[in-house]
C-alpha positions as a Markdown table, in Angstrom:
| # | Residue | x | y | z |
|---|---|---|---|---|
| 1 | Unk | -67.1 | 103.4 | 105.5 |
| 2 | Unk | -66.9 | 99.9 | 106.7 |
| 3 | Unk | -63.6 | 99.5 | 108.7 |
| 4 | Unk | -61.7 | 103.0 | 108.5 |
| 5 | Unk | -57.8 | 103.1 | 108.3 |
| 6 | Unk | -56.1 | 105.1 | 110.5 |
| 7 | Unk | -55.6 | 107.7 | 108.5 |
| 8 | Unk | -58.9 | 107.6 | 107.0 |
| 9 | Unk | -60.0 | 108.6 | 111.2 |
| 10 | Unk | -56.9 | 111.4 | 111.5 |
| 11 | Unk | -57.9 | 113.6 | 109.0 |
| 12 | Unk | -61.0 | 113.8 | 110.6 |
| 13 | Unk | -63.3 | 112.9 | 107.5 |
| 14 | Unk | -65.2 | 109.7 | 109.1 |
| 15 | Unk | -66.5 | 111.3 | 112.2 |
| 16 | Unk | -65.0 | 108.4 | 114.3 |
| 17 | Unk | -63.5 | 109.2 | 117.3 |
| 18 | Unk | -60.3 | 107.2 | 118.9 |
| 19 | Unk | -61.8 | 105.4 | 121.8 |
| 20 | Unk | -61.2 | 103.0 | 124.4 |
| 21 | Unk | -63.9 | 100.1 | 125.1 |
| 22 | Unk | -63.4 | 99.1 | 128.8 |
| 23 | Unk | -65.6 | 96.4 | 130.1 |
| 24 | Unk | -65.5 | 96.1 | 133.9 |
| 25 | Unk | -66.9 | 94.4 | 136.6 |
| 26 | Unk | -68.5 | 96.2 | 139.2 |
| 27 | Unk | -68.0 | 94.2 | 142.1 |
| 28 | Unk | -64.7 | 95.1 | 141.5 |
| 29 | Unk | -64.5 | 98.5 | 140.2 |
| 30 | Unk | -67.2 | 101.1 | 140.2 |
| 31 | Unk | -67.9 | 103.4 | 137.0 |
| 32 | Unk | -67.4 | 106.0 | 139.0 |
| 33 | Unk | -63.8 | 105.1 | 139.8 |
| 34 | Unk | -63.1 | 104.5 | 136.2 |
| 35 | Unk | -64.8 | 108.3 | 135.5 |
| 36 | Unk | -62.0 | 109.5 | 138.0 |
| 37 | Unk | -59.2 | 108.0 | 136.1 |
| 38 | Unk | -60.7 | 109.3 | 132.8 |
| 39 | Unk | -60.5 | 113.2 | 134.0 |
| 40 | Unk | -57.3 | 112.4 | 135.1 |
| 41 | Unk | -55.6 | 111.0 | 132.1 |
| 42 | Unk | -56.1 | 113.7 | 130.1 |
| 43 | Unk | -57.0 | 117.8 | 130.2 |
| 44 | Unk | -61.0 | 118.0 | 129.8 |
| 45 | Unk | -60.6 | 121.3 | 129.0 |
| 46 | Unk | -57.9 | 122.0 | 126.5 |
| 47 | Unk | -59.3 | 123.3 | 123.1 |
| 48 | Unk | -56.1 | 123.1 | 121.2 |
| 49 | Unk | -55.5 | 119.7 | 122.4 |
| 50 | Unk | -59.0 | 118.1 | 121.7 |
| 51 | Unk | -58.8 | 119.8 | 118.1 |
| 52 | Unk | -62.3 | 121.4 | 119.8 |
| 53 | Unk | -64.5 | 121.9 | 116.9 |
| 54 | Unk | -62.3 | 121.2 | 114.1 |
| 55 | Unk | -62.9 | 116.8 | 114.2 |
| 56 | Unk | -64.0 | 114.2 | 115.9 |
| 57 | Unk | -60.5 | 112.7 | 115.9 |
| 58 | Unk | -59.3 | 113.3 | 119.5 |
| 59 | Unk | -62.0 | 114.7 | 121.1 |
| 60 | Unk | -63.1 | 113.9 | 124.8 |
| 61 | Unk | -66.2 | 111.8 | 125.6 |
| 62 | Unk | -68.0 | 109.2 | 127.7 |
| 63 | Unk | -69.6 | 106.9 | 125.5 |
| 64 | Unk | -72.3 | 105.5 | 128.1 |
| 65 | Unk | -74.1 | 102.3 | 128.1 |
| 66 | Unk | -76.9 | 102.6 | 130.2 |
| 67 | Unk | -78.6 | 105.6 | 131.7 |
| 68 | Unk | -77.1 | 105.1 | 135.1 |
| 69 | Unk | -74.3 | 105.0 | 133.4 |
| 70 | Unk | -74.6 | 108.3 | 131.7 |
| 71 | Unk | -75.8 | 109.7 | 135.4 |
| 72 | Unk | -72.8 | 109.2 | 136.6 |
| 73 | Unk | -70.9 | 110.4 | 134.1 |
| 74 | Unk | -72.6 | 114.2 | 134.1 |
| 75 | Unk | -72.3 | 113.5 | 138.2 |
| 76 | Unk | -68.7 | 113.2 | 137.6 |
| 77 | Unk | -68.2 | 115.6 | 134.8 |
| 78 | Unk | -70.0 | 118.4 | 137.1 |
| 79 | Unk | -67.7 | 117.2 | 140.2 |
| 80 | Unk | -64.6 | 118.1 | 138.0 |
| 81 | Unk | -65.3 | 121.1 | 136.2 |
| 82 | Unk | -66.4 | 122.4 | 139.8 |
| 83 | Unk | -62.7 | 121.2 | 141.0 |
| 84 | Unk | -61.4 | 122.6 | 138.1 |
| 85 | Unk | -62.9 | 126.1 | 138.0 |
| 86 | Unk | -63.3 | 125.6 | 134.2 |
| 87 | Unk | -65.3 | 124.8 | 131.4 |
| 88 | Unk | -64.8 | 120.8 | 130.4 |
| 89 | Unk | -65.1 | 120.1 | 126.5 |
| 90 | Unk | -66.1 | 116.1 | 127.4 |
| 91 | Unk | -69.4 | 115.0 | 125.7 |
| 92 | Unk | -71.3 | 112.3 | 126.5 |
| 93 | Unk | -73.2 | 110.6 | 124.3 |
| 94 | Unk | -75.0 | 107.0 | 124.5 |
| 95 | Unk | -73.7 | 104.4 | 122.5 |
| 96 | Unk | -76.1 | 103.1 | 120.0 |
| 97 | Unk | -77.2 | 99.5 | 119.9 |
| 98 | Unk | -75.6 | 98.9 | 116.8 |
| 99 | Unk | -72.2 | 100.5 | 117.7 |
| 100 | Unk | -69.6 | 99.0 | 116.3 |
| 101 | Unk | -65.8 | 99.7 | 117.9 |
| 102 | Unk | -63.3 | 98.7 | 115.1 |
| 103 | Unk | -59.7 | 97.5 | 116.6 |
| 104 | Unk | -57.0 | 99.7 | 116.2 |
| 105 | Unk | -54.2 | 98.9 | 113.6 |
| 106 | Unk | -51.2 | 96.1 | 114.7 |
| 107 | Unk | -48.7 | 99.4 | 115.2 |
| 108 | Unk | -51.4 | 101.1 | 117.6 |
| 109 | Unk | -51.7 | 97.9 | 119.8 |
| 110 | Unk | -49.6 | 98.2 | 123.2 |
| 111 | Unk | -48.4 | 101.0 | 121.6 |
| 112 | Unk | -45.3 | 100.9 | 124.9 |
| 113 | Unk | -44.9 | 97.2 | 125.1 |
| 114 | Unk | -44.1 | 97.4 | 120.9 |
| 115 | Unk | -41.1 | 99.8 | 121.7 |
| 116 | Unk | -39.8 | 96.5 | 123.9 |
| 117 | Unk | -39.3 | 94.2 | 120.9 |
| 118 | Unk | -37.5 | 91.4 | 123.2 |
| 119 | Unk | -40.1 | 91.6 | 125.4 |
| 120 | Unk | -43.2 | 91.3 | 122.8 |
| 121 | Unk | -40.9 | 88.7 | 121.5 |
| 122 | Unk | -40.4 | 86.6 | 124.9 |
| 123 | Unk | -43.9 | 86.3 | 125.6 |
| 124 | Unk | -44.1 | 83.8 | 123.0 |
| 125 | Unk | -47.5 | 85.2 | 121.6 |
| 126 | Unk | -48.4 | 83.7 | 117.7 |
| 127 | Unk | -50.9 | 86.2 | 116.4 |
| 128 | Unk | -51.9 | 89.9 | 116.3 |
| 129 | Unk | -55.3 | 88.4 | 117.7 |
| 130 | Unk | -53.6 | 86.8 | 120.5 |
| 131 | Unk | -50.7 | 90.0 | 121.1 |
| 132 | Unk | -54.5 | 92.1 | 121.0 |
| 133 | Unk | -56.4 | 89.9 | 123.8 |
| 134 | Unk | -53.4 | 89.1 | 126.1 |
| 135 | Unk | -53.8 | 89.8 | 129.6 |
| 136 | Unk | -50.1 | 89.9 | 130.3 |
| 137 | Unk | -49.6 | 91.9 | 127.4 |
| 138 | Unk | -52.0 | 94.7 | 128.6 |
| 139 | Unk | -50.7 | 94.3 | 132.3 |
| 140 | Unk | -46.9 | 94.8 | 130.7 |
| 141 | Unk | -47.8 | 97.4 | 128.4 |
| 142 | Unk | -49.7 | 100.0 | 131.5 |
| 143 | Unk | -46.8 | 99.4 | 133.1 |
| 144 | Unk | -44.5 | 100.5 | 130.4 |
| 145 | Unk | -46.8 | 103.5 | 129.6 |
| 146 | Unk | -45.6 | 104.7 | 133.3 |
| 147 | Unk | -43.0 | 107.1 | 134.0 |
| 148 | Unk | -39.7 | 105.6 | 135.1 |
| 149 | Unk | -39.7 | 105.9 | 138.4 |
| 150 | Unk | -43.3 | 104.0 | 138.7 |
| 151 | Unk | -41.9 | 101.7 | 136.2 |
| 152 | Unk | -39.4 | 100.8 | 138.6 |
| 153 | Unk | -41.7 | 100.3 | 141.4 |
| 154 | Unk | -44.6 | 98.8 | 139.2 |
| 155 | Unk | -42.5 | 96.0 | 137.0 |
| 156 | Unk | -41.1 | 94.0 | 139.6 |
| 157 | Unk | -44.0 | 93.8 | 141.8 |
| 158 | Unk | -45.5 | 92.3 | 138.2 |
| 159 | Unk | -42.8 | 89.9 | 137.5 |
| 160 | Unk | -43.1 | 89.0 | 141.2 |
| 161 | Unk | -47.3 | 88.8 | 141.1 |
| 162 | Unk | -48.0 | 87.5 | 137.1 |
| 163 | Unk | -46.9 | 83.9 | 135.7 |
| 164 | Unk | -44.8 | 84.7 | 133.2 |
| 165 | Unk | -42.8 | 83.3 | 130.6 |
| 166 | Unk | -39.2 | 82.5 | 132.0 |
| 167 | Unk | -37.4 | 84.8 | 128.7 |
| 168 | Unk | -40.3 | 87.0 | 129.7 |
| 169 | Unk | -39.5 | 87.6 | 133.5 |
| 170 | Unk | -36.0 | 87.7 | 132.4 |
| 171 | Unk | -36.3 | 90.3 | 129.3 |
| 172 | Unk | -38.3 | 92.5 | 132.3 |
| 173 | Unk | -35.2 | 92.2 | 134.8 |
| 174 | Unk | -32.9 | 93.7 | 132.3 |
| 175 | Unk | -35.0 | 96.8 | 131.4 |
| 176 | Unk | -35.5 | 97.1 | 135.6 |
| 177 | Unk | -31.8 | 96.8 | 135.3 |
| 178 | Unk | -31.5 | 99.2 | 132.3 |
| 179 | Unk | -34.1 | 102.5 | 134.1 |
| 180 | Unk | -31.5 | 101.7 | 137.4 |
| 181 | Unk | -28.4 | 102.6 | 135.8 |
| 182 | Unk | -29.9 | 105.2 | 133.5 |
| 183 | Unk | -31.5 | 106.6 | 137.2 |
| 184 | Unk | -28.4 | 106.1 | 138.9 |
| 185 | Unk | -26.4 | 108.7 | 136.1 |
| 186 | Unk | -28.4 | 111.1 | 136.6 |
| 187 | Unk | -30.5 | 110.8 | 133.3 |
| 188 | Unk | -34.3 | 111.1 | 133.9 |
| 189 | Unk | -36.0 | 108.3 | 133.2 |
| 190 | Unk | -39.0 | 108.4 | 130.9 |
């Protein structure tokens, strides 16, 4: 199957797996630091969750590039399930030469920056290709993906740190206005 469809990679027929392809720099970051935030983004060890043995789908792994790489990540893995006290379900596997990652479909793209049409809209973006490789965009939408109270914390020190649009900054002031009222009522913010 040459590009699958979503769908096609849900019911679990392709044997692809719904990844994310991080390319770092490590004189900034260290793979190691980006193995942390993997364990903690998700639960290693949940069979139900991970469809464990049933699909590819939504499984765990480490898709390693190099063997110091793939070191680390068994260092890691073996540092967590220690921590953990329980079996992790993660595999790690080498990625072959000829790997190919396909990008996800338009509605799977910033998936939390999507549900903030104005704000998709006021960063004045012309394509899916550039909406895809925007660095603002992907800044906005980690932000987004936060809980409300780090949202609160988090957007503003963005609007305050990233060049942005003027409608942009503006759009962003209003939904930091927006998570302050709906804090102040009471309401949990999510």
């Amino acid at each position: 199957m040459r590009k699958p469809s979503y769908k096609d990679v849900s019911e679990g027929n392709t044997g692809h797996t719904e990844a994310v392809k991080i390319t770092y720099d490590n004189r900034f970051v260290s793979y190691k630091s980006l193995c942390d935030f993997f364990w903690d983004t998700h639960d290693p060890t949940n069979k139900s969750s991970l469809n464990f043995g049933l699909s590819t789908h939504l499984r765990s792994a480490i898709f390693c590039s190099t063997e110091e790489e793939r070191k680390q990540a068994q260092q890691s893995k073996i540092r967590r399930q220690m921590k953990l006290n329980r079996r992790i379900l993660t595999k790690l596997s080498f990625l072959i030469s000829d790997c190919e990652f396909f990008v996800a479909e338009n509605q799977h793209q910033k998936y939390y920056l999507q549900k903030h049409y104005r704000l998709c809209e006021s960063l004045s973006l012309r394509s899916t290709e550039q909406f895809v490789d925007s660095y603002i965009a992907c800044k906005l939408n980690g932000v987004l993906a936060l809980d409300g109270e780090l949202i609160l914390e988090k957007l503003p020190q963005l609007t305050r740190t990233c060049l942005l649009p003027k409608q942009c900054k503006s759009t962003c002031d209003e939904i930091i206005q927006d998570l302050k009222t709906t804090s102040a009522h009471g309401s949990t913010i999510s």
